[in-house]
Amino acid sequence: MPRLAALLAFAWVAWPFSQYASSSNTNDTIQPALLVWGFYAVSSPALRGGLAALSAWTKLGALIVLPLWSGYPEARRLRPRLAFLAGAAVATAAAFSVLLLEPSPIDAAVRFLHRTFGYQVGRQSPFSIWGWGQYHARGLPDLAVVQKALTGLLLVGAAALAWWPRRRSALQLAAFTTVLLAGLELVLTHWYYPYLVWFYPFAVITLLAI
């Protein structure tokens, strides 16, 4: 175990994109850091749920792994899943308690939804092939239909992982987390290189812990 811990730390430090994300002064490293701590506390459903929720509210992309994480280690056991959801709910309430500092918490919540979910859903970007259609240039295909189809498959897969496989090991949890986060990045219209750190820790865990 100490050898694996040293390898994981070295893998993070030696990977150029972890430093790129840090040098960009983004919050992209906070999301995987919270997920890694959630993975460390994998045996505690409530703590795992709380850290996963905090990760998701740091970068919305982590929402994709919540169904998977709620079903560890046995998807058909109700009590651990309820404890996970309770932990996620408490963490979410704590995170959004700052809205109570606003003169109108409801207006602040609506503004939050508009500037996060609303903004991201309709966001245009030149940083992926999915954004080419906005330029209406000859020779650049509009791949919106393909993007929607792949997004649908990703969401179906994320929902299925809430229940299958019925039992999942910690290593499987890391592997499926890698697939979901990497899959999400593949269908994002706005993609940027700091996003690579979202799934990298779990990819390294999967590869080195085998």
PDB file of C-alpha atoms in Angstrom:
ATOM      1  CA  MET A   1       0.000   0.000   0.000  1.00  0.00           C
ATOM      2  CA  PRO A   2       2.781   2.586   0.791  1.00  0.00           C
ATOM      3  CA  ARG A   3       4.360   1.736  -2.576  1.00  0.00           C
ATOM      4  CA  LEU A   4       1.059   2.353  -4.364  1.00  0.00           C
ATOM      5  CA  ALA A   5       0.588   5.656  -2.499  1.00  0.00           C
ATOM      6  CA  ALA A   6       4.055   6.808  -3.567  1.00  0.00           C
ATOM      7  CA  LEU A   7       3.378   5.792  -7.178  1.00  0.00           C
ATOM      8  CA  LEU A   8       0.088   7.699  -7.223  1.00  0.00           C
ATOM      9  CA  ALA A   9       1.692  10.846  -5.829  1.00  0.00           C
ATOM     10  CA  PHE A  10       4.546  10.635  -8.317  1.00  0.00           C
ATOM     11  CA  ALA A  11       2.126  10.021 -11.192  1.00  0.00           C
ATOM     12  CA  TRP A  12       0.259  13.216 -10.330  1.00  0.00           C
ATOM     13  CA  VAL A  13       3.390  15.335  -9.958  1.00  0.00           C
ATOM     14  CA  ALA A  14       5.037  13.946 -13.095  1.00  0.00           C
ATOM     15  CA  TRP A  15       2.002  14.468 -15.331  1.00  0.00           C
ATOM     16  CA  PRO A  16       2.293  17.806 -17.212  1.00  0.00           C
ATOM     17  CA  PHE A  17      -1.432  18.544 -17.267  1.00  0.00           C
ATOM     18  CA  SER A  18      -1.705  18.615 -13.483  1.00  0.00           C
ATOM     19  CA  GLN A  19       0.785  21.497 -13.483  1.00  0.00           C
ATOM     20  CA  TYR A  20      -0.938  23.134 -16.459  1.00  0.00           C
ATOM     21  CA  ALA A  21      -4.229  23.140 -14.541  1.00  0.00           C
ATOM     22  CA  SER A  22      -2.497  24.580 -11.474  1.00  0.00           C
ATOM     23  CA  SER A  23      -0.741  27.252 -13.521  1.00  0.00           C
ATOM     24  CA  SER A  24      -4.076  28.207 -15.118  1.00  0.00           C
ATOM     25  CA  ASN A  25      -5.391  29.093 -11.651  1.00  0.00           C
ATOM     26  CA  THR A  26      -8.628  27.161 -12.242  1.00  0.00           C
ATOM     27  CA  ASN A  27     -10.804  25.193  -9.841  1.00  0.00           C
ATOM     28  CA  ASP A  28     -10.485  22.063 -11.976  1.00  0.00           C
ATOM     29  CA  THR A  29      -8.132  20.369  -9.510  1.00  0.00           C
ATOM     30  CA  ILE A  30     -10.568  20.859  -6.612  1.00  0.00           C
ATOM     31  CA  GLN A  31     -13.169  18.570  -8.156  1.00  0.00           C
ATOM     32  CA  PRO A  32     -10.922  15.476  -8.452  1.00  0.00           C
ATOM     33  CA  ALA A  33      -9.321  16.230  -5.069  1.00  0.00           C
ATOM     34  CA  LEU A  34     -12.718  15.997  -3.366  1.00  0.00           C
ATOM     35  CA  LEU A  35     -13.540  12.843  -5.321  1.00  0.00           C
ATOM     36  CA  VAL A  36     -10.231  11.275  -4.321  1.00  0.00           C
ATOM     37  CA  TRP A  37     -10.989  11.962  -0.653  1.00  0.00           C
ATOM     38  CA  GLY A  38     -14.438  10.495  -1.231  1.00  0.00           C
ATOM     39  CA  PHE A  39     -12.796   7.421  -2.713  1.00  0.00           C
ATOM     40  CA  TYR A  40     -10.482   7.232   0.305  1.00  0.00           C
ATOM     41  CA  ALA A  41     -13.599   7.217   2.505  1.00  0.00           C
ATOM     42  CA  VAL A  42     -15.319   4.694   0.261  1.00  0.00           C
ATOM     43  CA  SER A  43     -16.342   2.486   3.197  1.00  0.00           C
ATOM     44  CA  SER A  44     -18.404   5.327   4.717  1.00  0.00           C
ATOM     45  CA  PRO A  45     -21.502   5.918   2.530  1.00  0.00           C
ATOM     46  CA  ALA A  46     -22.424   9.232   4.180  1.00  0.00           C
ATOM     47  CA  LEU A  47     -18.923  10.692   3.947  1.00  0.00           C
ATOM     48  CA  ARG A  48     -18.525   9.379   0.404  1.00  0.00           C
ATOM     49  CA  GLY A  49     -21.816  10.999  -0.565  1.00  0.00           C
ATOM     50  CA  GLY A  50     -20.928  14.294   1.055  1.00  0.00           C
ATOM     51  CA  LEU A  51     -17.549  14.584  -0.653  1.00  0.00           C
ATOM     52  CA  ALA A  52     -18.981  13.496  -4.007  1.00  0.00           C
ATOM     53  CA  ALA A  53     -21.671  16.164  -3.730  1.00  0.00           C
ATOM     54  CA  LEU A  54     -19.136  18.865  -2.849  1.00  0.00           C
ATOM     55  CA  SER A  55     -17.085  17.783  -5.848  1.00  0.00           C
ATOM     56  CA  ALA A  56     -20.148  18.021  -8.088  1.00  0.00           C
ATOM     57  CA  TRP A  57     -20.987  21.543  -6.900  1.00  0.00           C
ATOM     58  CA  THR A  58     -17.392  22.576  -7.521  1.00  0.00           C
ATOM     59  CA  LYS A  59     -17.530  21.392 -11.145  1.00  0.00           C
ATOM     60  CA  LEU A  60     -20.884  20.152 -12.395  1.00  0.00           C
ATOM     61  CA  GLY A  61     -19.229  17.346 -14.365  1.00  0.00           C
ATOM     62  CA  ALA A  62     -18.918  15.215 -11.229  1.00  0.00           C
ATOM     63  CA  LEU A  63     -22.711  14.866 -11.107  1.00  0.00           C
ATOM     64  CA  ILE A  64     -22.297  12.074 -13.675  1.00  0.00           C
ATOM     65  CA  VAL A  65     -20.692   9.746 -11.106  1.00  0.00           C
ATOM     66  CA  LEU A  66     -23.234  10.163  -8.297  1.00  0.00           C
ATOM     67  CA  PRO A  67     -25.481   7.249  -9.386  1.00  0.00           C
ATOM     68  CA  LEU A  68     -22.453   4.947  -9.617  1.00  0.00           C
ATOM     69  CA  TRP A  69     -21.035   6.020  -6.271  1.00  0.00           C
ATOM     70  CA  SER A  70     -24.380   5.660  -4.514  1.00  0.00           C
ATOM     71  CA  GLY A  71     -24.434   1.926  -5.263  1.00  0.00           C
ATOM     72  CA  TYR A  72     -21.130   0.905  -3.699  1.00  0.00           C
ATOM     73  CA  PRO A  73     -20.429  -1.846  -2.733  1.00  0.00           C
ATOM     74  CA  GLU A  74     -23.778  -3.556  -3.379  1.00  0.00           C
ATOM     75  CA  ALA A  75     -26.254  -1.791  -5.624  1.00  0.00           C
ATOM     76  CA  ARG A  76     -29.291  -3.609  -4.207  1.00  0.00           C
ATOM     77  CA  ARG A  77     -28.640  -2.648  -0.568  1.00  0.00           C
ATOM     78  CA  LEU A  78     -30.935   0.222   0.366  1.00  0.00           C
ATOM     79  CA  ARG A  79     -29.408   1.382   3.646  1.00  0.00           C
ATOM     80  CA  PRO A  80     -25.947   2.348   2.289  1.00  0.00           C
ATOM     81  CA  ARG A  81     -27.582   4.146  -0.645  1.00  0.00           C
ATOM     82  CA  LEU A  82     -29.824   6.132   1.705  1.00  0.00           C
ATOM     83  CA  ALA A  83     -26.796   7.018   3.839  1.00  0.00           C
ATOM     84  CA  PHE A  84     -24.988   8.172   0.692  1.00  0.00           C
ATOM     85  CA  LEU A  85     -27.955  10.341  -0.311  1.00  0.00           C
ATOM     86  CA  ALA A  86     -28.195  11.770   3.201  1.00  0.00           C
ATOM     87  CA  GLY A  87     -24.519  12.708   3.156  1.00  0.00           C
ATOM     88  CA  ALA A  88     -24.917  14.285  -0.265  1.00  0.00           C
ATOM     89  CA  ALA A  89     -27.982  16.220   0.907  1.00  0.00           C
ATOM     90  CA  VAL A  90     -26.212  17.569   4.005  1.00  0.00           C
ATOM     91  CA  ALA A  91     -23.165  18.618   1.973  1.00  0.00           C
ATOM     92  CA  THR A  92     -25.400  20.253  -0.637  1.00  0.00           C
ATOM     93  CA  ALA A  93     -27.326  22.141   2.037  1.00  0.00           C
ATOM     94  CA  ALA A  94     -24.067  23.325   3.586  1.00  0.00           C
ATOM     95  CA  ALA A  95     -22.699  24.442   0.208  1.00  0.00           C
ATOM     96  CA  PHE A  96     -25.842  26.338  -0.720  1.00  0.00           C
ATOM     97  CA  SER A  97     -26.296  27.880   2.723  1.00  0.00           C
ATOM     98  CA  VAL A  98     -24.399  30.901   1.380  1.00  0.00           C
ATOM     99  CA  LEU A  99     -27.565  31.803  -0.529  1.00  0.00           C
ATOM    100  CA  LEU A 100     -29.109  32.717   2.814  1.00  0.00           C
ATOM    101  CA  LEU A 101     -26.710  35.668   2.977  1.00  0.00           C
ATOM    102  CA  GLU A 102     -28.465  37.201  -0.036  1.00  0.00           C
ATOM    103  CA  PRO A 103     -31.395  39.610   0.412  1.00  0.00           C
ATOM    104  CA  SER A 104     -33.519  37.210  -1.645  1.00  0.00           C
ATOM    105  CA  PRO A 105     -32.305  33.584  -1.459  1.00  0.00           C
ATOM    106  CA  ILE A 106     -34.851  32.503  -4.089  1.00  0.00           C
ATOM    107  CA  ASP A 107     -33.647  35.098  -6.599  1.00  0.00           C
ATOM    108  CA  ALA A 108     -30.068  34.073  -5.828  1.00  0.00           C
ATOM    109  CA  ALA A 109     -30.923  30.408  -6.466  1.00  0.00           C
ATOM    110  CA  VAL A 110     -32.574  31.270  -9.785  1.00  0.00           C
ATOM    111  CA  ARG A 111     -29.515  33.305 -10.761  1.00  0.00           C
ATOM    112  CA  PHE A 112     -27.284  30.373  -9.824  1.00  0.00           C
ATOM    113  CA  LEU A 113     -29.283  27.992 -12.029  1.00  0.00           C
ATOM    114  CA  HIS A 114     -29.197  30.423 -14.922  1.00  0.00           C
ATOM    115  CA  ARG A 115     -25.453  31.079 -14.675  1.00  0.00           C
ATOM    116  CA  THR A 116     -24.488  27.430 -14.256  1.00  0.00           C
ATOM    117  CA  PHE A 117     -26.840  24.894 -15.819  1.00  0.00           C
ATOM    118  CA  GLY A 118     -28.501  27.379 -18.174  1.00  0.00           C
ATOM    119  CA  TYR A 119     -25.197  28.837 -19.309  1.00  0.00           C
ATOM    120  CA  GLN A 120     -23.463  25.501 -19.803  1.00  0.00           C
ATOM    121  CA  VAL A 121     -26.300  23.863 -21.757  1.00  0.00           C
ATOM    122  CA  GLY A 122     -26.347  26.568 -24.398  1.00  0.00           C
ATOM    123  CA  ARG A 123     -22.659  27.376 -24.374  1.00  0.00           C
ATOM    124  CA  GLN A 124     -20.820  27.823 -27.667  1.00  0.00           C
ATOM    125  CA  SER A 125     -17.119  27.092 -27.924  1.00  0.00           C
ATOM    126  CA  PRO A 126     -14.449  26.643 -30.609  1.00  0.00           C
ATOM    127  CA  PHE A 127     -12.498  24.149 -28.482  1.00  0.00           C
ATOM    128  CA  SER A 128     -14.158  20.924 -29.637  1.00  0.00           C
ATOM    129  CA  ILE A 129     -15.535  19.459 -32.846  1.00  0.00           C
ATOM    130  CA  TRP A 130     -19.067  19.811 -31.459  1.00  0.00           C
ATOM    131  CA  GLY A 131     -18.842  23.594 -31.725  1.00  0.00           C
ATOM    132  CA  TRP A 132     -17.979  23.698 -35.405  1.00  0.00           C
ATOM    133  CA  GLY A 133     -21.576  24.149 -36.494  1.00  0.00           C
ATOM    134  CA  GLN A 134     -21.733  27.664 -35.061  1.00  0.00           C
ATOM    135  CA  TYR A 135     -19.405  28.932 -37.771  1.00  0.00           C
ATOM    136  CA  HIS A 136     -21.570  27.771 -40.712  1.00  0.00           C
ATOM    137  CA  ALA A 137     -18.412  27.472 -42.783  1.00  0.00           C
ATOM    138  CA  ARG A 138     -18.193  25.277 -45.851  1.00  0.00           C
ATOM    139  CA  GLY A 139     -16.514  21.966 -45.099  1.00  0.00           C
ATOM    140  CA  LEU A 140     -17.154  22.097 -41.342  1.00  0.00           C
ATOM    141  CA  PRO A 141     -19.928  19.641 -40.451  1.00  0.00           C
ATOM    142  CA  ASP A 142     -22.564  20.312 -37.828  1.00  0.00           C
ATOM    143  CA  LEU A 143     -22.255  17.330 -35.485  1.00  0.00           C
ATOM    144  CA  ALA A 144     -25.037  18.299 -33.084  1.00  0.00           C
ATOM    145  CA  VAL A 145     -27.036  15.129 -33.789  1.00  0.00           C
ATOM    146  CA  VAL A 146     -24.015  12.914 -33.131  1.00  0.00           C
ATOM    147  CA  GLN A 147     -23.238  14.815 -29.932  1.00  0.00           C
ATOM    148  CA  LYS A 148     -26.804  14.415 -28.653  1.00  0.00           C
ATOM    149  CA  ALA A 149     -26.780  10.700 -29.445  1.00  0.00           C
ATOM    150  CA  LEU A 150     -23.497  10.153 -27.595  1.00  0.00           C
ATOM    151  CA  THR A 151     -24.691  12.254 -24.676  1.00  0.00           C
ATOM    152  CA  GLY A 152     -27.812  10.109 -24.460  1.00  0.00           C
ATOM    153  CA  LEU A 153     -25.749   6.925 -24.420  1.00  0.00           C
ATOM    154  CA  LEU A 154     -23.542   8.369 -21.697  1.00  0.00           C
ATOM    155  CA  LEU A 155     -26.523   9.266 -19.511  1.00  0.00           C
ATOM    156  CA  VAL A 156     -28.079   5.828 -20.015  1.00  0.00           C
ATOM    157  CA  GLY A 157     -24.766   4.234 -19.061  1.00  0.00           C
ATOM    158  CA  ALA A 158     -24.450   6.411 -15.954  1.00  0.00           C
ATOM    159  CA  ALA A 159     -27.978   5.455 -14.875  1.00  0.00           C
ATOM    160  CA  ALA A 160     -27.315   1.759 -15.518  1.00  0.00           C
ATOM    161  CA  LEU A 161     -24.175   1.879 -13.369  1.00  0.00           C
ATOM    162  CA  ALA A 162     -26.344   2.812 -10.405  1.00  0.00           C
ATOM    163  CA  TRP A 163     -27.621  -0.800 -10.413  1.00  0.00           C
ATOM    164  CA  TRP A 164     -25.177  -2.906 -12.444  1.00  0.00           C
ATOM    165  CA  PRO A 165     -22.967  -4.635 -11.637  1.00  0.00           C
ATOM    166  CA  ARG A 166     -24.792  -5.573  -8.452  1.00  0.00           C
ATOM    167  CA  ARG A 167     -21.502  -5.779  -6.572  1.00  0.00           C
ATOM    168  CA  ARG A 168     -18.576  -3.546  -7.401  1.00  0.00           C
ATOM    169  CA  SER A 169     -15.110  -3.482  -5.892  1.00  0.00           C
ATOM    170  CA  ALA A 170     -13.184  -0.301  -5.121  1.00  0.00           C
ATOM    171  CA  LEU A 171     -11.069  -0.924  -8.204  1.00  0.00           C
ATOM    172  CA  GLN A 172     -14.193  -1.235 -10.354  1.00  0.00           C
ATOM    173  CA  LEU A 173     -15.507   1.974  -8.828  1.00  0.00           C
ATOM    174  CA  ALA A 174     -12.326   3.764  -9.873  1.00  0.00           C
ATOM    175  CA  ALA A 175     -12.476   2.293 -13.376  1.00  0.00           C
ATOM    176  CA  PHE A 176     -16.121   3.203 -13.948  1.00  0.00           C
ATOM    177  CA  THR A 177     -15.486   6.691 -12.551  1.00  0.00           C
ATOM    178  CA  THR A 178     -12.711   7.116 -15.104  1.00  0.00           C
ATOM    179  CA  VAL A 179     -14.971   6.002 -17.946  1.00  0.00           C
ATOM    180  CA  LEU A 180     -17.838   8.290 -16.931  1.00  0.00           C
ATOM    181  CA  LEU A 181     -15.730  11.413 -16.455  1.00  0.00           C
ATOM    182  CA  ALA A 182     -13.707  10.819 -19.623  1.00  0.00           C
ATOM    183  CA  GLY A 183     -16.916  10.054 -21.526  1.00  0.00           C
ATOM    184  CA  LEU A 184     -18.442  13.299 -20.307  1.00  0.00           C
ATOM    185  CA  GLU A 185     -15.455  15.248 -21.540  1.00  0.00           C
ATOM    186  CA  LEU A 186     -15.776  13.636 -24.965  1.00  0.00           C
ATOM    187  CA  VAL A 187     -19.278  15.056 -25.446  1.00  0.00           C
ATOM    188  CA  LEU A 188     -18.686  18.522 -23.998  1.00  0.00           C
ATOM    189  CA  THR A 189     -19.018  21.418 -26.408  1.00  0.00           C
ATOM    190  CA  HIS A 190     -16.651  23.503 -24.332  1.00  0.00           C
ATOM    191  CA  TRP A 191     -13.577  21.437 -23.529  1.00  0.00           C
ATOM    192  CA  TYR A 192     -10.262  22.702 -22.216  1.00  0.00           C
ATOM    193  CA  TYR A 193      -7.075  20.876 -21.245  1.00  0.00           C
ATOM    194  CA  PRO A 194      -7.413  21.472 -17.460  1.00  0.00           C
ATOM    195  CA  TYR A 195     -10.433  19.146 -17.600  1.00  0.00           C
ATOM    196  CA  LEU A 196      -8.065  16.203 -18.056  1.00  0.00           C
ATOM    197  CA  VAL A 197      -7.363  16.232 -14.323  1.00  0.00           C
ATOM    198  CA  TRP A 198     -11.003  15.331 -13.634  1.00  0.00           C
ATOM    199  CA  PHE A 199     -10.508  11.666 -14.449  1.00  0.00           C
ATOM    200  CA  TYR A 200      -6.728  11.278 -14.277  1.00  0.00           C
ATOM    201  CA  PRO A 201      -6.423  10.240 -10.580  1.00  0.00           C
ATOM    202  CA  PHE A 202      -8.912   7.423 -11.075  1.00  0.00           C
ATOM    203  CA  ALA A 203      -7.296   6.312 -14.326  1.00  0.00           C
ATOM    204  CA  VAL A 204      -3.975   6.066 -12.486  1.00  0.00           C
ATOM    205  CA  ILE A 205      -5.545   4.189  -9.581  1.00  0.00           C
ATOM    206  CA  THR A 206      -7.125   1.744 -12.020  1.00  0.00           C
ATOM    207  CA  LEU A 207      -3.891   1.152 -13.903  1.00  0.00           C
ATOM    208  CA  LEU A 208      -1.482   0.953 -10.971  1.00  0.00           C
ATOM    209  CA  ALA A 209      -3.632  -0.927  -8.473  1.00  0.00           C
ATOM    210  CA  ILE A 210      -4.286  -3.891 -10.757  1.00  0.00           C
TER     211      ILE A 210
END
